[in-house]
Amino acid sequence: MATNRSPADDDSRQAQALTEKSTPVAILLAFVLSPVAYYYVSRTKLAVIT
């Protein structure tokens, strides 16, 4: 059974958010403060878990 996904799904919002973020800044944050890096790339659930 196939499911239809609307363009407003979570994946598309994350893809749009990632294109607006700077990769070097995200890498630097990942080395220094990994929860902040997750939050920077809009992965708040992983930031809370970390």
Short mmCIF file of C-alpha atoms in Angstrom, two decimals:
data_model
loop_
_atom_site.label_atom_id
_atom_site.label_comp_id
_atom_site.label_asym_id
_atom_site.label_seq_id
_atom_site.Cartn_x
_atom_site.Cartn_y
_atom_site.Cartn_z
CA MET A 1 0.00 0.00 0.00
CA ALA A 2 1.54 3.29 -1.08
CA THR A 3 1.14 6.44 0.91
CA ASN A 4 1.08 9.89 -0.57
CA ARG A 5 3.25 12.46 1.16
CA SER A 6 2.43 16.10 1.02
CA PRO A 7 5.12 18.73 0.31
CA ALA A 8 4.66 20.05 3.83
CA ASP A 9 6.12 16.89 5.38
CA ASP A 10 8.94 17.12 7.89
CA ASP A 11 11.59 15.90 5.41
CA SER A 12 11.05 18.75 2.98
CA ARG A 13 11.24 21.35 5.74
CA GLN A 14 14.52 19.87 6.95
CA ALA A 15 15.94 19.85 3.43
CA GLN A 16 15.05 23.52 3.00
CA ALA A 17 16.52 24.37 6.39
CA LEU A 18 19.77 22.57 5.61
CA THR A 19 20.28 24.49 2.38
CA GLU A 20 20.20 27.76 4.30
CA LYS A 21 22.84 26.66 6.84
CA SER A 22 26.59 27.05 6.52
CA THR A 23 28.42 23.73 6.38
CA PRO A 24 31.68 25.00 7.97
CA VAL A 25 29.73 26.49 10.88
CA ALA A 26 27.85 23.23 11.39
CA ILE A 27 31.10 21.24 11.39
CA LEU A 28 32.73 23.62 13.85
CA LEU A 29 29.73 23.41 16.16
CA ALA A 30 29.77 19.61 15.90
CA PHE A 31 33.36 19.50 17.15
CA VAL A 32 32.80 22.00 19.96
CA LEU A 33 29.19 21.55 21.09
CA SER A 34 27.37 18.72 19.37
CA PRO A 35 23.86 19.47 20.77
CA VAL A 36 24.15 23.03 19.46
CA ALA A 37 25.13 21.68 16.04
CA TYR A 38 22.02 19.51 15.94
CA TYR A 39 19.89 22.49 16.87
CA TYR A 40 21.64 24.61 14.21
CA VAL A 41 20.63 22.18 11.46
CA SER A 42 17.07 21.95 12.83
CA ARG A 43 17.37 18.54 14.46
CA THR A 44 15.95 19.56 17.84
CA LYS A 45 14.98 16.03 18.93
CA LEU A 46 18.56 14.84 18.54
CA ALA A 47 19.83 17.96 20.30
CA VAL A 48 17.65 17.14 23.32
CA ILE A 49 18.73 13.49 23.31
CA THR A 50 22.40 14.43 23.13
#
